[in-house]
Amino acid sequence: MQQTYKFVTAEEAASYVNNGDIIGFSGFTPAGCPKEVPTAIAKRAEAFHAEGKEFKVGMYTGASTGDSLDGALARANAILFRTPYQSNKDLRSALNDERAPYFDMHLSSIAPHLRFGFMPKPKFAIIEVCDITADGELVLTTGVGISPTICNLADHIIVELNHNHPKELRGFHDIFEPLDPPHRLPMTLLTPSDRMGSTVVKVDPKKILCVVETWRDDEVGGFTPTDEVTDKIGQNVANFLASEIKSGRIPEEFLPIQSGVGNIANAVMASLGTNPDIPTFEMYTEVIQDSVIELLRNGKIKFASGCSLTITTPILKELYKDLEFFRDKLVLRPQEMSNSPELARRLGLITINTALEADIFGNVNSTHVMGSKMMNGIGGSADFTRSAYISIFTTPSTAKKGNISAIVPMVSHVDQNEHSVNIIITEHGVADLRGKSPIQRAEEIIENCVDPAYQQILRDYLALSGPCHTPTDLHACFGMHTEFMKTGSMLGTNWENYK
Amino acid sequence: MQQTYKFVTAEEAASYVNNGDIIGFSGFTPAGCPKEVPTAIAKRAEAFHAEGKEFKVGMYTGASTGDSLDGALARANAILFRTPYQSNKDLRSALNDERAPYFDMHLSSIAPHLRFGFMPKPKFAIIEVCDITADGELVLTTGVGISPTICNLADHIIVELNHNHPKELRGFHDIFEPLDPPHRLPMTLLTPSDRMGSTVVKVDPKKILCVVETWRDDEVGGFTPTDEVTDKIGQNVANFLASEIKSGRIPEEFLPIQSGVGNIANAVMASLGTNPDIPTFEMYTEVIQDSVIELLRNGKIKFASGCSLTITTPILKELYKDLEFFRDKLVLRPQEMSNSPELARRLGLITINTALEADIFGNVNSTHVMGSKMMNGIGGSADFTRSAYISIFTTPSTAKKGNISAIVPMVSHVDQNEHSVNIIITEHGVADLRGKSPIQRAEEIIENCVDPAYQQILRDYLALSGPCHTPTDLHACFGMHTEFMKTGSMLGTNWENYK
């Protein structure tokens, strides 16, 4: 079947790509990203640069990618622009050094914005698949991302056929691309396990420029093990949700969970998995991590819908051995579906994401260190938060050995605002912000969530302002941040300097 | 028919309400709010206070209300808490003096959050109607707001039967309340003129405590006439949209318009109405203002869906004379539908809202003056912005005779963040933020939208930071605000003071 396509080396595939070209890449997180061709493009860029020639490409991805993609192209200084999310060390350096213009956007919006023409259309789509048919059926691997859209929009498709993923992944995907307004129809899902699309991405075979074979694993990093702080955060989340069920504010049949990425998210999943007051549940989320697979195996999670299987290689290999067990328990969808505000609000998601910092009024910074430096990006956190049934943000109360309070008078960048954040949880406790005025919220957060070393500093900040709706001192509001930048610790913050 | 109900005076109706009770009010903006009973409750509160007794009530509304509701209760110091939006002078004073705890929330969320139990349930619903039947059919008047939900949740309903609104308004409403997760179904609208609900709010007649008759008009204020600046903003919006159609980024059949409230919104509607390159269009919005009625009459607007007819009395009386002309051109819905993110994204709304201030990176402050003082509230602006096809914010480039630049290094409160704001328009021009990095956005905004007197100040601010993703100086970012607070003008801002 596949012989109708032109099989080439990664270098030959990369040779089609020229300076200024725009590329859309498959995958979501390192899961499902192409690996061989991006690295070959980076080498091609380096060769051009060595000859003193320009070589940069525009890059659209689903979310973050593997090091062989973002890392290789960033190190080659080959990035014309990059959107919508990243988490690679070298790319992070590049965009904070102003070597790579980066547009940090909501993950649900990139595919439609590309179709609408809000950003230039990609010339190439580079897509990892586990199978390809002669009539243009692409079976994706572990991440869907924006693959359907870039396959439709691109002039040329370069396929990476990855033999490390079984062809039997056919059936695990639910590929749907909505019509654009004014012709858009409702998304029909009523539960996380419903389906509304195809199992494959269907393309015109003539658009497939070439196929590169590979046997490389997804570059999914392991997570730091949970510790006392993250365990306590996880327990606080589980106990809070159990008490909400008891009070009737969350229905007793429970609601689907969306959970972010990382070691706090893993601790939260572990606590939900073991807390006897949490019923069995479903996930409707972006990223399906190792911890979800374990809970699907033991039955605590009934079903998981996501955009990617971001699973470490040993766990993924075990999953592939039991593929039939998981066939009715997992589905992977484009991020336009997995992160859809329509579906988040209809399904009634309980959303659990991580804050980089939060302020005493409930605003959350998800992206910027000290207001200036991009960490990763907003990802899907606001897609979910904004339309959640109930939105939760977690964070350890301090960072840098206690020298940073994660809770400050004003966040140095706002990614989720007070209007959309319902609950903040640290290892110290839970702040319930629903229905509270800014001053009431500040008291709730300071008393329940802030590290004891910082409580009085924040109480004193509040007292700087006279009567008003939201006590904000525009001289002093970043006093904790600037103290840290000067001394390496927020602990010495002295409001007398601002009076 | 109505004789089965107990007809009483406003004072008698108010006598059922006691200290600590929680009340939900009908209406949205002054349109459709009760008037007699709230004023009588305020008088009752004053009488209690005169005797040294406590008397305060919790208040849920659709949005802002008339002076006989928010104004009367604020002046009587009778507010236990208040949500989700207000625009009354005396209430604004009360909440900024910390005499009335105010929870500023997204308007699409209040009804579901009340049903979920996230805030205490109302004991009373006070509902203005133009007709009531013996079997409990309430025909609402000019505003829907949260009436269906508070009628369902309240123990008792007090009806204000307003004879100034014709009973023939029956048929102008589309009353639908979704099931709650996990049982929620899709909202089925495919165009603004589709319907999915009932023409009346149906209640158990036994819950109707009493009926108060009234002949009072809605307390809709007139708008300041448009001026050179607002006219230019309106033209810039219309020209921008016309060019987007031409480029194919907005489909040639155009898309439904959501437009905010006030004199800029009126100027925008006037420009859309007269620009020959803007096709006839539909509205899917919150508030239908005078300008929309005129454009429905002349055919430029084909259909308008909203939550309220916030129309000045003379225009409303003219509309009532031609009710049959408007019957197939207007529909009023609960704010859970009019502001639904599901529908905003499906219908592909072009959203046009007003910024109080914006920053050079595209964050928008919709609510707070100098970070502390609440102006009105976020209203529905983020409901629409977040799920828009394309989101636009308008603002005059300066305020206070040029002493305030509406564009600053960092907004003093973030209600809409950089990730959700696509376009900023002032009288000077249009900044298109789509696909641009923070530095690129800053250059676009400074060169196209900022008043010439402030361009160099903002260019110099940008230059304060070394290389980074989002140039932010946490010492200096509110330098323009604090200069204004000190001197009454931002013009003297001197960044040398921050080096």
mmCIF file with all atom_site columns, C-alpha atoms in Angstrom, chain A residues 263-351:
data_model
loop_
_atom_site.group_PDB
_atom_site.id
_atom_site.type_symbol
_atom_site.label_atom_id
_atom_site.label_alt_id
_atom_site.label_comp_id
_atom_site.label_asym_id
_atom_site.label_entity_id
_atom_site.label_seq_id
_atom_site.pdbx_PDB_ins_code
_atom_site.Cartn_x
_atom_site.Cartn_y
_atom_site.Cartn_z
_atom_site.occupancy
_atom_site.B_iso_or_equiv
_atom_site.pdbx_formal_charge
_atom_site.auth_seq_id
_atom_site.auth_comp_id
_atom_site.auth_asym_id
_atom_site.auth_atom_id
_atom_site.pdbx_PDB_model_num
ATOM 1  C CA . ASN A 1 263 ? 4.481   16.762 39.506 1.00 0.00 ? 263 ASN A CA 1
ATOM 2  C CA . ILE A 1 264 ? 1.731   18.643 41.371 1.00 0.00 ? 264 ILE A CA 1
ATOM 3  C CA . ALA A 1 265 ? -0.772  17.296 38.856 1.00 0.00 ? 265 ALA A CA 1
ATOM 4  C CA . ASN A 1 266 ? 0.614   13.809 39.455 1.00 0.00 ? 266 ASN A CA 1
ATOM 5  C CA . ALA A 1 267 ? 0.213   14.249 43.218 1.00 0.00 ? 267 ALA A CA 1
ATOM 6  C CA . VAL A 1 268 ? -3.357  15.465 42.727 1.00 0.00 ? 268 VAL A CA 1
ATOM 7  C CA . MET A 1 269 ? -4.184  12.439 40.577 1.00 0.00 ? 269 MET A CA 1
ATOM 8  C CA . ALA A 1 270 ? -2.637  10.134 43.173 1.00 0.00 ? 270 ALA A CA 1
ATOM 9  C CA . SER A 1 271 ? -4.792  11.660 45.920 1.00 0.00 ? 271 SER A CA 1
ATOM 10 C CA . LEU A 1 272 ? -7.961  11.523 43.843 1.00 0.00 ? 272 LEU A CA 1
ATOM 11 C CA . GLY A 1 273 ? -7.090  7.923  43.073 1.00 0.00 ? 273 GLY A CA 1
ATOM 12 C CA . THR A 1 274 ? -6.763  6.839  46.683 1.00 0.00 ? 274 THR A CA 1
ATOM 13 C CA . ASN A 1 275 ? -9.302  9.041  48.488 1.00 0.00 ? 275 ASN A CA 1
ATOM 14 C CA . PRO A 1 276 ? -12.281 6.774  49.306 1.00 0.00 ? 276 PRO A CA 1
ATOM 15 C CA . ASP A 1 277 ? -14.689 9.748  49.240 1.00 0.00 ? 277 ASP A CA 1
ATOM 16 C CA . ILE A 1 278 ? -13.916 10.459 45.589 1.00 0.00 ? 278 ILE A CA 1
ATOM 17 C CA . PRO A 1 279 ? -16.101 8.299  43.304 1.00 0.00 ? 279 PRO A CA 1
ATOM 18 C CA . THR A 1 280 ? -14.754 6.646  40.169 1.00 0.00 ? 280 THR A CA 1
ATOM 19 C CA . PHE A 1 281 ? -14.508 9.338  37.550 1.00 0.00 ? 281 PHE A CA 1
ATOM 20 C CA . GLU A 1 282 ? -13.790 10.354 33.969 1.00 0.00 ? 282 GLU A CA 1
ATOM 21 C CA . MET A 1 283 ? -11.141 12.706 32.605 1.00 0.00 ? 283 MET A CA 1
ATOM 22 C CA . TYR A 1 284 ? -11.717 15.334 29.927 1.00 0.00 ? 284 TYR A CA 1
ATOM 23 C CA . THR A 1 285 ? -8.318  16.883 29.674 1.00 0.00 ? 285 THR A CA 1
ATOM 24 C CA . GLU A 1 286 ? -5.408  17.879 27.454 1.00 0.00 ? 286 GLU A CA 1
ATOM 25 C CA . VAL A 1 287 ? -2.563  15.681 28.583 1.00 0.00 ? 287 VAL A CA 1
ATOM 26 C CA . ILE A 1 288 ? -2.934  12.117 29.796 1.00 0.00 ? 288 ILE A CA 1
ATOM 27 C CA . GLN A 1 289 ? 0.027   11.400 32.090 1.00 0.00 ? 289 GLN A CA 1
ATOM 28 C CA . ASP A 1 290 ? 1.442   8.219  33.610 1.00 0.00 ? 290 ASP A CA 1
ATOM 29 C CA . SER A 1 291 ? -0.723  8.544  36.722 1.00 0.00 ? 291 SER A CA 1
ATOM 30 C CA . VAL A 1 292 ? -3.923  8.369  34.653 1.00 0.00 ? 292 VAL A CA 1
ATOM 31 C CA . ILE A 1 293 ? -2.880  5.098  33.041 1.00 0.00 ? 293 ILE A CA 1
ATOM 32 C CA . GLU A 1 294 ? -2.410  3.528  36.452 1.00 0.00 ? 294 GLU A CA 1
ATOM 33 C CA . LEU A 1 295 ? -5.873  4.703  37.577 1.00 0.00 ? 295 LEU A CA 1
ATOM 34 C CA . LEU A 1 296 ? -7.442  3.427  34.341 1.00 0.00 ? 296 LEU A CA 1
ATOM 35 C CA . ARG A 1 297 ? -5.889  0.045  35.087 1.00 0.00 ? 297 ARG A CA 1
ATOM 36 C CA . ASN A 1 298 ? -7.241  -0.094 38.629 1.00 0.00 ? 298 ASN A CA 1
ATOM 37 C CA . GLY A 1 299 ? -10.667 1.201  37.623 1.00 0.00 ? 299 GLY A CA 1
ATOM 38 C CA . LYS A 1 300 ? -10.691 4.441  39.620 1.00 0.00 ? 300 LYS A CA 1
ATOM 39 C CA . ILE A 1 301 ? -10.793 6.279  36.286 1.00 0.00 ? 301 ILE A CA 1
ATOM 40 C CA . LYS A 1 302 ? -13.447 4.921  33.944 1.00 0.00 ? 302 LYS A CA 1
ATOM 41 C CA . PHE A 1 303 ? -12.498 6.833  30.839 1.00 0.00 ? 303 PHE A CA 1
ATOM 42 C CA . ALA A 1 304 ? -9.935  9.417  29.753 1.00 0.00 ? 304 ALA A CA 1
ATOM 43 C CA . SER A 1 305 ? -10.293 11.816 26.843 1.00 0.00 ? 305 SER A CA 1
ATOM 44 C CA . GLY A 1 306 ? -7.241  13.889 25.981 1.00 0.00 ? 306 GLY A CA 1
ATOM 45 C CA . CYS A 1 307 ? -5.180  15.450 23.255 1.00 0.00 ? 307 CYS A CA 1
ATOM 46 C CA . SER A 1 308 ? -2.084  13.380 23.979 1.00 0.00 ? 308 SER A CA 1
ATOM 47 C CA . LEU A 1 309 ? -0.715  10.338 25.723 1.00 0.00 ? 309 LEU A CA 1
ATOM 48 C CA . THR A 1 310 ? 2.257   12.068 27.338 1.00 0.00 ? 310 THR A CA 1
ATOM 49 C CA . ILE A 1 311 ? 3.557   8.904  28.894 1.00 0.00 ? 311 ILE A CA 1
ATOM 50 C CA . THR A 1 312 ? 7.069   7.849  29.709 1.00 0.00 ? 312 THR A CA 1
ATOM 51 C CA . THR A 1 313 ? 8.427   5.189  27.380 1.00 0.00 ? 313 THR A CA 1
ATOM 52 C CA . PRO A 1 314 ? 8.324   2.222  29.817 1.00 0.00 ? 314 PRO A CA 1
ATOM 53 C CA . ILE A 1 315 ? 4.667   2.902  30.704 1.00 0.00 ? 315 ILE A CA 1
ATOM 54 C CA . LEU A 1 316 ? 3.769   3.432  27.039 1.00 0.00 ? 316 LEU A CA 1
ATOM 55 C CA . LYS A 1 317 ? 5.360   0.119  26.083 1.00 0.00 ? 317 LYS A CA 1
ATOM 56 C CA . GLU A 1 318 ? 3.306   -1.616 28.793 1.00 0.00 ? 318 GLU A CA 1
ATOM 57 C CA . LEU A 1 319 ? 0.168   0.120  27.501 1.00 0.00 ? 319 LEU A CA 1
ATOM 58 C CA . TYR A 1 320 ? 0.899   -1.089 23.959 1.00 0.00 ? 320 TYR A CA 1
ATOM 59 C CA . LYS A 1 321 ? 1.044   -4.659 25.297 1.00 0.00 ? 321 LYS A CA 1
ATOM 60 C CA . ASP A 1 322 ? -2.505  -4.227 26.684 1.00 0.00 ? 322 ASP A CA 1
ATOM 61 C CA . LEU A 1 323 ? -3.900  -2.116 23.878 1.00 0.00 ? 323 LEU A CA 1
ATOM 62 C CA . GLU A 1 324 ? -7.220  -3.977 23.778 1.00 0.00 ? 324 GLU A CA 1
ATOM 63 C CA . PHE A 1 325 ? -7.795  -3.332 27.503 1.00 0.00 ? 325 PHE A CA 1
ATOM 64 C CA . PHE A 1 326 ? -7.475  0.404  26.844 1.00 0.00 ? 326 PHE A CA 1
ATOM 65 C CA . ARG A 1 327 ? -9.427  0.531  23.560 1.00 0.00 ? 327 ARG A CA 1
ATOM 66 C CA . ASP A 1 328 ? -12.736 1.498  25.211 1.00 0.00 ? 328 ASP A CA 1
ATOM 67 C CA . LYS A 1 329 ? -11.099 3.601  27.924 1.00 0.00 ? 329 LYS A CA 1
ATOM 68 C CA . LEU A 1 330 ? -9.037  6.179  25.998 1.00 0.00 ? 330 LEU A CA 1
ATOM 69 C CA . VAL A 1 331 ? -9.583  8.641  23.191 1.00 0.00 ? 331 VAL A CA 1
ATOM 70 C CA . LEU A 1 332 ? -7.306  11.306 21.683 1.00 0.00 ? 332 LEU A CA 1
ATOM 71 C CA . ARG A 1 333 ? -8.760  14.393 20.007 1.00 0.00 ? 333 ARG A CA 1
ATOM 72 C CA . PRO A 1 334 ? -7.571  17.603 18.356 1.00 0.00 ? 334 PRO A CA 1
ATOM 73 C CA . GLN A 1 335 ? -6.990  20.415 20.846 1.00 0.00 ? 335 GLN A CA 1
ATOM 74 C CA . GLU A 1 336 ? -9.841  22.364 19.271 1.00 0.00 ? 336 GLU A CA 1
ATOM 75 C CA . MET A 1 337 ? -12.083 19.640 20.797 1.00 0.00 ? 337 MET A CA 1
ATOM 76 C CA . SER A 1 338 ? -10.164 18.674 23.929 1.00 0.00 ? 338 SER A CA 1
ATOM 77 C CA . ASN A 1 339 ? -9.929  22.338 24.974 1.00 0.00 ? 339 ASN A CA 1
ATOM 78 C CA . SER A 1 340 ? -13.243 23.550 23.592 1.00 0.00 ? 340 SER A CA 1
ATOM 79 C CA . PRO A 1 341 ? -15.036 26.077 25.834 1.00 0.00 ? 341 PRO A CA 1
ATOM 80 C CA . GLU A 1 342 ? -18.331 24.723 24.518 1.00 0.00 ? 342 GLU A CA 1
ATOM 81 C CA . LEU A 1 343 ? -17.515 21.249 25.787 1.00 0.00 ? 343 LEU A CA 1
ATOM 82 C CA . ALA A 1 344 ? -15.846 22.387 29.018 1.00 0.00 ? 344 ALA A CA 1
ATOM 83 C CA . ARG A 1 345 ? -18.997 24.213 30.066 1.00 0.00 ? 345 ARG A CA 1
ATOM 84 C CA . ARG A 1 346 ? -21.392 21.518 28.878 1.00 0.00 ? 346 ARG A CA 1
ATOM 85 C CA . LEU A 1 347 ? -19.539 18.621 30.472 1.00 0.00 ? 347 LEU A CA 1
ATOM 86 C CA . GLY A 1 348 ? -19.073 20.627 33.675 1.00 0.00 ? 348 GLY A CA 1
ATOM 87 C CA . LEU A 1 349 ? -15.339 20.184 34.086 1.00 0.00 ? 349 LEU A CA 1
ATOM 88 C CA . ILE A 1 350 ? -13.582 20.355 37.421 1.00 0.00 ? 350 ILE A CA 1
ATOM 89 C CA . THR A 1 351 ? -10.390 22.067 36.268 1.00 0.00 ? 351 THR A CA 1
#
